[in-house]
Amino acid sequence: MIKHFTTKCLKGFFAALPIFLSVYVLVWMFRGAESLAGTFLLLFLPDSAYIPGLGILVSLVALYFAGVLLDRPDSKGWFKFIEGPFTIVPLVRTVYRAIKDFTSFLAPGKDKPKSRVVVIKWPG
């Protein structure tokens, strides 16, 4: 009886944990983005003109225009210039490359290298 109850509770826990963690991370990201962008917007807008959620909206618009600019051939040089310091400092370079590899794997519109099957024959 106890084993049955424990098994069902653990099964429910491990089924619900990814959902709860995903929701928590999304809420944390949206709150952080709103806080950061909202603080920046309050430098330019009066308090009465600020609406909660405006920071996320402005962030999405800024990200869209950054994507449009990166599609232009002449802006890639500017991006390389901004990216330069992140590729020079040793610890920052390691973290930056790992994040860049991960995001380039998830980025839409790029041809991903095809996986190949490899056969290894052991001696003997």
Coordinates of N, CA, C and O in Angstrom, one line a residue:
M1 N 0.8 -1.2 0.0 CA 0.0 0.0 0.0 C 0.9 1.3 0.0 O 0.6 2.2 -0.8
I2 N 1.9 1.3 0.9 CA 2.8 2.5 1.0 C 3.6 2.6 -0.3 O 3.8 3.7 -0.9
K3 N 4.1 1.4 -0.8 CA 4.9 1.4 -2.0 C 4.1 1.9 -3.2 O 4.6 2.7 -4.0
H4 N 2.8 1.5 -3.3 CA 1.9 2.0 -4.4 C 1.7 3.5 -4.3 O 1.8 4.2 -5.3
F5 N 1.5 4.0 -3.1 CA 1.3 5.4 -2.9 C 2.6 6.2 -3.3 O 2.5 7.2 -3.9
T6 N 3.7 5.7 -2.8 CA 5.0 6.4 -3.1 C 5.3 6.4 -4.6 O 5.7 7.4 -5.1
T7 N 5.1 5.3 -5.2 CA 5.3 5.2 -6.7 C 4.5 6.2 -7.4 O 4.9 6.8 -8.3
K8 N 3.2 6.2 -7.1 CA 2.3 7.1 -7.8 C 2.6 8.6 -7.5 O 2.6 9.4 -8.4
C9 N 3.0 8.9 -6.3 CA 3.4 10.3 -6.0 C 4.7 10.7 -6.7 O 4.8 11.8 -7.3
L10 N 5.7 9.8 -6.8 CA 6.9 10.1 -7.5 C 6.6 10.2 -9.0 O 7.2 11.1 -9.7
K11 N 5.8 9.4 -9.5 CA 5.4 9.4 -11.0 C 4.8 10.8 -11.3 O 5.1 11.5 -12.2
G12 N 3.9 11.2 -10.4 CA 3.2 12.5 -10.6 C 4.2 13.7 -10.4 O 4.1 14.6 -11.2
F13 N 5.1 13.5 -9.5 CA 6.1 14.6 -9.2 C 7.0 14.7 -10.5 O 7.2 15.9 -10.9
F14 N 7.5 13.6 -11.0 CA 8.4 13.7 -12.1 C 7.7 14.1 -13.4 O 8.3 14.6 -14.4
A15 N 6.4 13.9 -13.5 CA 5.6 14.4 -14.6 C 5.3 15.8 -14.5 O 5.4 16.6 -15.5
A16 N 5.1 16.4 -13.3 CA 4.7 17.8 -13.1 C 6.0 18.7 -13.1 O 5.9 19.9 -13.4
L17 N 7.1 18.1 -12.6 CA 8.3 19.0 -12.4 C 8.7 19.7 -13.7 O 9.0 20.9 -13.6
P18 N 8.8 19.1 -14.8 CA 9.2 19.9 -16.0 C 8.2 21.0 -16.4 O 8.6 22.1 -16.8
I19 N 7.0 20.8 -16.1 CA 6.0 21.8 -16.4 C 6.1 23.0 -15.5 O 6.2 24.1 -15.9
F20 N 6.2 22.7 -14.2 CA 6.4 23.7 -13.2 C 7.7 24.5 -13.4 O 7.7 25.7 -13.3
L21 N 8.7 23.8 -13.7 CA 10.0 24.5 -13.9 C 10.0 25.3 -15.1 O 10.5 26.4 -15.1
S22 N 9.4 24.9 -16.2 CA 9.2 25.7 -17.4 C 8.4 26.9 -17.2 O 8.8 28.0 -17.6
V23 N 7.3 26.8 -16.5 CA 6.5 28.0 -16.2 C 7.3 28.9 -15.3 O 7.3 30.2 -15.5
Y24 N 8.0 28.4 -14.3 CA 8.8 29.3 -13.4 C 9.9 30.0 -14.2 O 10.0 31.2 -14.0
V25 N 10.6 29.3 -15.1 CA 11.6 30.0 -15.9 C 11.0 31.0 -16.8 O 11.6 32.1 -16.9
L26 N 9.9 30.7 -17.4 CA 9.3 31.7 -18.3 C 8.8 32.9 -17.6 O 9.0 34.1 -18.0
V27 N 8.2 32.8 -16.4 CA 7.8 33.9 -15.6 C 9.0 34.7 -15.1 O 9.0 35.9 -15.2
W28 N 10.0 34.0 -14.7 CA 11.2 34.7 -14.3 C 11.8 35.5 -15.4 O 12.3 36.7 -15.2
M29 N 11.9 34.9 -16.6 CA 12.4 35.7 -17.8 C 11.6 36.9 -18.1 O 12.1 37.9 -18.4
F30 N 10.3 36.7 -18.1 CA 9.4 37.8 -18.5 C 9.5 38.9 -17.4 O 9.5 40.1 -17.8
R31 N 9.5 38.6 -16.2 CA 9.7 39.6 -15.1 C 11.0 40.3 -15.2 O 11.1 41.5 -15.1
G32 N 12.1 39.6 -15.5 CA 13.4 40.2 -15.7 C 13.4 41.1 -16.9 O 13.9 42.2 -16.8
A33 N 12.8 40.7 -18.0 CA 12.8 41.5 -19.2 C 12.0 42.8 -19.0 O 12.4 43.9 -19.3
E34 N 10.9 42.6 -18.3 CA 10.0 43.7 -18.0 C 10.7 44.7 -17.1 O 10.6 45.9 -17.3
S35 N 11.4 44.2 -16.1 CA 12.0 45.0 -15.1 C 13.2 45.8 -15.8 O 13.3 47.0 -15.6
L36 N 14.0 45.1 -16.6 CA 15.1 45.8 -17.2 C 14.6 46.8 -18.3 O 15.1 47.9 -18.3
A37 N 13.8 46.3 -19.2 CA 13.3 47.3 -20.2 C 12.4 48.4 -19.6 O 12.5 49.5 -20.1
G38 N 11.6 48.0 -18.6 CA 10.8 49.1 -17.9 C 11.7 50.1 -17.3 O 11.3 51.3 -17.4
T39 N 12.8 49.8 -16.6 CA 13.7 50.7 -16.0 C 14.2 51.6 -17.1 O 14.4 52.8 -16.9
F40 N 14.6 51.0 -18.2 CA 15.2 51.8 -19.3 C 14.1 52.8 -19.9 O 14.4 53.9 -20.2
L41 N 12.9 52.3 -20.1 CA 11.8 53.1 -20.6 C 11.5 54.3 -19.7 O 11.1 55.4 -20.1
L42 N 11.5 54.1 -18.4 CA 11.2 55.1 -17.4 C 12.2 56.3 -17.5 O 11.9 57.4 -17.0
L43 N 13.4 56.1 -18.1 CA 14.3 57.2 -18.3 C 13.8 58.1 -19.3 O 14.1 59.3 -19.3
F44 N 12.9 57.7 -20.2 CA 12.4 58.5 -21.3 C 11.0 58.8 -21.2 O 10.5 59.8 -21.8
L45 N 10.2 58.0 -20.5 CA 8.8 58.2 -20.3 C 8.4 58.7 -18.9 O 9.1 58.3 -17.9
P46 N 7.4 59.5 -18.8 CA 7.0 59.8 -17.4 C 6.3 58.6 -16.8 O 5.8 57.7 -17.5
D47 N 6.2 58.6 -15.5 CA 5.6 57.4 -14.8 C 4.2 57.2 -15.2 O 3.7 56.1 -15.2
S48 N 3.5 58.3 -15.5 CA 2.0 58.1 -15.8 C 1.8 57.5 -17.2 O 0.8 56.9 -17.5
A49 N 2.8 57.6 -18.1 CA 2.7 57.0 -19.4 C 3.1 55.5 -19.5 O 2.9 54.9 -20.5
Y50 N 3.7 55.0 -18.5 CA 4.2 53.7 -18.5 C 3.1 52.7 -18.1 O 2.4 52.9 -17.1
I51 N 3.0 51.7 -18.9 CA 1.9 50.6 -18.7 C 2.7 49.3 -18.5 O 3.6 49.0 -19.3
P52 N 2.3 48.5 -17.5 CA 3.0 47.3 -17.3 C 2.9 46.4 -18.6 O 1.8 46.3 -19.2
G53 N 4.0 45.8 -19.0 CA 4.0 45.0 -20.2 C 4.6 45.8 -21.4 O 5.0 45.2 -22.4
L54 N 4.7 47.1 -21.2 CA 5.3 47.9 -22.3 C 6.8 47.6 -22.5 O 7.3 47.7 -23.6
G55 N 7.5 47.3 -21.4 CA 8.9 46.9 -21.6 C 9.1 45.7 -22.4 O 10.0 45.6 -23.3
I56 N 8.2 44.7 -22.3 CA 8.3 43.5 -23.1 C 8.0 43.8 -24.5 O 8.7 43.3 -25.5
L57 N 7.0 44.6 -24.8 CA 6.6 45.0 -26.1 C 7.7 45.8 -26.8 O 8.1 45.4 -28.0
V58 N 8.3 46.7 -26.1 CA 9.4 47.5 -26.7 C 10.6 46.5 -26.9 O 11.3 46.7 -27.9
S59 N 10.9 45.6 -26.0 CA 12.0 44.6 -26.2 C 11.7 43.8 -27.5 O 12.7 43.5 -28.2
L60 N 10.5 43.3 -27.7 CA 10.2 42.5 -28.9 C 10.4 43.3 -30.2 O 10.9 42.8 -31.1
V61 N 10.0 44.6 -30.1 CA 10.2 45.4 -31.3 C 11.7 45.7 -31.6 O 12.1 45.6 -32.7
A62 N 12.4 45.9 -30.5 CA 13.9 46.1 -30.6 C 14.6 44.8 -31.2 O 15.4 44.9 -32.0
L63 N 14.1 43.7 -30.7 CA 14.7 42.4 -31.2 C 14.4 42.2 -32.7 O 15.2 41.7 -33.4
Y64 N 13.2 42.6 -33.0 CA 12.8 42.5 -34.5 C 13.6 43.3 -35.3 O 14.2 42.9 -36.4
F65 N 13.8 44.6 -34.9 CA 14.7 45.5 -35.7 C 16.1 45.0 -35.7 O 16.8 45.2 -36.7
A66 N 16.6 44.4 -34.6 CA 18.0 43.9 -34.6 C 18.1 42.8 -35.6 O 19.1 42.7 -36.4
G67 N 17.1 41.9 -35.7 CA 17.1 40.9 -36.7 C 17.0 41.4 -38.1 O 17.7 40.9 -39.0
V68 N 16.3 42.4 -38.4 CA 16.2 43.1 -39.7 C 17.6 43.7 -40.1 O 18.0 43.5 -41.2
L69 N 18.2 44.3 -39.1 CA 19.5 44.9 -39.4 C 20.6 43.8 -39.6 O 21.4 44.0 -40.5
L70 N 20.5 42.7 -38.9 CA 21.5 41.6 -39.1 C 21.3 41.0 -40.5 O 22.2 40.3 -41.0
D71 N 20.2 41.1 -41.1 CA 20.0 40.6 -42.5 C 20.7 41.4 -43.5 O 20.9 40.9 -44.7
R72 N 21.0 42.6 -43.2 CA 21.7 43.5 -44.2 C 23.1 43.2 -44.2 O 23.8 43.0 -43.2
P73 N 23.7 43.1 -45.4 CA 25.2 42.8 -45.5 C 26.1 43.8 -44.8 O 27.1 43.4 -44.3
D74 N 25.8 45.1 -44.9 CA 26.7 46.1 -44.3 C 26.7 46.1 -42.8 O 27.6 46.7 -42.2
S75 N 25.7 45.5 -42.1 CA 25.6 45.6 -40.7 C 26.4 44.4 -40.0 O 26.6 44.5 -38.8
K76 N 26.8 43.4 -40.8 CA 27.5 42.3 -40.2 C 28.9 42.7 -39.6 O 29.3 42.2 -38.6
G77 N 29.5 43.7 -40.2 CA 30.8 44.2 -39.7 C 30.6 44.9 -38.4 O 31.5 44.8 -37.5
W78 N 29.5 45.6 -38.2 CA 29.2 46.3 -36.9 C 29.0 45.2 -35.8 O 29.5 45.4 -34.7
F79 N 28.3 44.2 -36.2 CA 28.0 43.1 -35.2 C 29.3 42.4 -34.8 O 29.6 42.1 -33.6
K80 N 30.2 42.2 -35.8 CA 31.5 41.6 -35.5 C 32.3 42.5 -34.5 O 33.1 42.0 -33.7
F81 N 32.2 43.8 -34.8 CA 32.9 44.8 -33.9 C 32.4 44.8 -32.5 O 33.2 44.8 -31.5
I82 N 31.1 44.7 -32.3 CA 30.5 44.6 -31.0 C 30.8 43.3 -30.3 O 31.0 43.2 -29.1
E83 N 30.8 42.2 -31.1 CA 31.1 40.9 -30.6 C 32.6 40.6 -30.3 O 32.9 39.8 -29.4
G84 N 33.5 41.4 -30.8 CA 34.9 41.3 -30.6 C 35.4 41.1 -29.2 O 36.1 40.2 -28.8
P85 N 35.0 42.0 -28.3 CA 35.5 41.9 -26.9 C 35.0 40.6 -26.2 O 35.7 40.1 -25.3
F86 N 33.9 40.1 -26.6 CA 33.4 38.8 -26.0 C 34.2 37.6 -26.5 O 34.1 36.5 -25.9
T87 N 35.0 37.8 -27.5 CA 35.8 36.7 -28.0 C 37.3 36.8 -27.6 O 38.1 35.9 -28.0
I88 N 37.6 37.8 -26.9 CA 39.0 38.0 -26.5 C 39.3 37.6 -25.1 O 40.3 36.9 -24.8
V89 N 38.4 38.0 -24.1 CA 38.6 37.8 -22.7 C 38.5 36.3 -22.5 O 37.4 35.7 -22.8
P90 N 39.4 35.6 -21.8 CA 39.4 34.1 -21.8 C 38.1 33.5 -21.1 O 37.5 32.7 -21.8
L91 N 37.7 33.9 -20.0 CA 36.6 33.3 -19.3 C 35.3 33.7 -20.0 O 34.4 32.8 -20.3
V92 N 35.2 34.9 -20.4 CA 34.0 35.4 -21.2 C 33.9 34.7 -22.5 O 32.8 34.3 -22.9
R93 N 35.1 34.5 -23.1 CA 35.1 33.8 -24.4 C 34.5 32.4 -24.3 O 33.7 32.0 -25.2
T94 N 34.9 31.7 -23.3 CA 34.4 30.3 -23.1 C 32.9 30.3 -23.0 O 32.2 29.5 -23.6
V95 N 32.4 31.1 -22.1 CA 30.9 31.2 -21.9 C 30.2 31.7 -23.1 O 29.2 31.1 -23.5
Y96 N 30.8 32.7 -23.8 CA 30.1 33.3 -24.9 C 30.0 32.2 -26.1 O 29.0 32.1 -26.7
R97 N 31.1 31.5 -26.3 CA 31.1 30.5 -27.4 C 30.1 29.4 -27.1 O 29.4 28.9 -28.0
A98 N 30.0 29.0 -25.8 CA 29.0 27.9 -25.5 C 27.6 28.4 -25.8 O 26.8 27.7 -26.4
I99 N 27.3 29.6 -25.3 CA 26.0 30.2 -25.6 C 25.7 30.4 -27.0 O 24.7 30.1 -27.6
K100 N 26.7 30.9 -27.8 CA 26.6 31.1 -29.2 C 26.4 29.8 -30.0 O 25.5 29.7 -30.9
D101 N 27.1 28.8 -29.6 CA 26.9 27.5 -30.2 C 25.5 26.9 -30.0 O 24.8 26.4 -30.9
F102 N 25.0 27.1 -28.8 CA 23.7 26.6 -28.4 C 22.6 27.4 -29.2 O 21.7 26.8 -29.7
T103 N 22.7 28.7 -29.2 CA 21.7 29.5 -29.9 C 21.8 29.4 -31.4 O 20.8 29.4 -32.1
S104 N 23.0 29.1 -31.9 CA 23.0 28.9 -33.4 C 22.4 27.5 -33.8 O 21.9 27.4 -34.9
F105 N 22.5 26.6 -32.8 CA 21.8 25.3 -33.1 C 20.3 25.5 -33.1 O 19.6 24.9 -33.9
L106 N 19.8 26.4 -32.3 CA 18.3 26.6 -32.2 C 17.8 27.7 -33.2 O 16.6 27.8 -33.4
A107 N 18.7 28.4 -33.8 CA 18.3 29.5 -34.7 C 17.6 29.0 -35.9 O 18.0 28.0 -36.5
P108 N 16.5 29.7 -36.3 CA 15.8 29.2 -37.5 C 16.5 29.7 -38.7 O 17.2 30.7 -38.7
G109 N 16.2 29.0 -39.8 CA 16.6 29.5 -41.1 C 18.1 29.1 -41.5 O 18.5 29.4 -42.6
K110 N 18.8 28.4 -40.7 CA 20.1 28.0 -41.0 C 20.1 26.5 -41.3 O 19.4 25.8 -40.7
D111 N 20.9 26.2 -42.3 CA 21.1 24.8 -42.7 C 22.0 24.1 -41.6 O 23.1 24.5 -41.4
K112 N 21.4 23.1 -41.0 CA 22.2 22.4 -40.0 C 23.0 21.3 -40.6 O 22.6 20.7 -41.6
P113 N 24.2 21.1 -40.1 CA 25.0 20.0 -40.7 C 24.3 18.6 -40.5 O 23.7 18.4 -39.5
K114 N 24.4 17.8 -41.5 CA 23.7 16.5 -41.5 C 24.6 15.6 -40.6 O 25.8 15.6 -40.7
S115 N 23.9 14.7 -39.9 CA 24.6 13.7 -39.1 C 25.0 12.6 -39.9 O 24.2 12.2 -40.9
R116 N 26.1 12.0 -39.7 CA 26.5 10.8 -40.4 C 26.7 9.6 -39.4 O 27.1 9.8 -38.3
V117 N 26.4 8.5 -40.0 CA 26.5 7.3 -39.2 C 28.0 6.8 -39.4 O 28.5 6.8 -40.5
V118 N 28.6 6.4 -38.3 CA 30.0 6.0 -38.3 C 30.1 4.6 -37.8 O 29.5 4.3 -36.8
V119 N 30.8 3.7 -38.5 CA 31.0 2.4 -38.1 C 32.4 2.2 -37.6 O 33.4 2.6 -38.3
I120 N 32.6 1.7 -36.4 CA 33.9 1.5 -35.8 C 34.1 0.0 -35.6 O 33.3 -0.6 -35.0
K121 N 35.2 -0.5 -36.2 CA 35.5 -1.9 -36.1 C 36.6 -2.0 -35.0 O 37.7 -1.5 -35.2
W122 N 36.3 -2.8 -34.0 CA 37.2 -3.0 -32.9 C 38.2 -4.1 -33.4 O 37.9 -5.0 -34.2
P123 N 39.5 -4.0 -33.0 CA 40.4 -5.0 -33.4 C 40.1 -6.4 -32.9 O 39.6 -6.5 -31.8
G124 N 40.3 -7.4 -33.7 CA 40.0 -8.7 -33.3 C 38.7 -9.2 -33.6 O 37.9 -9.6 -34.0

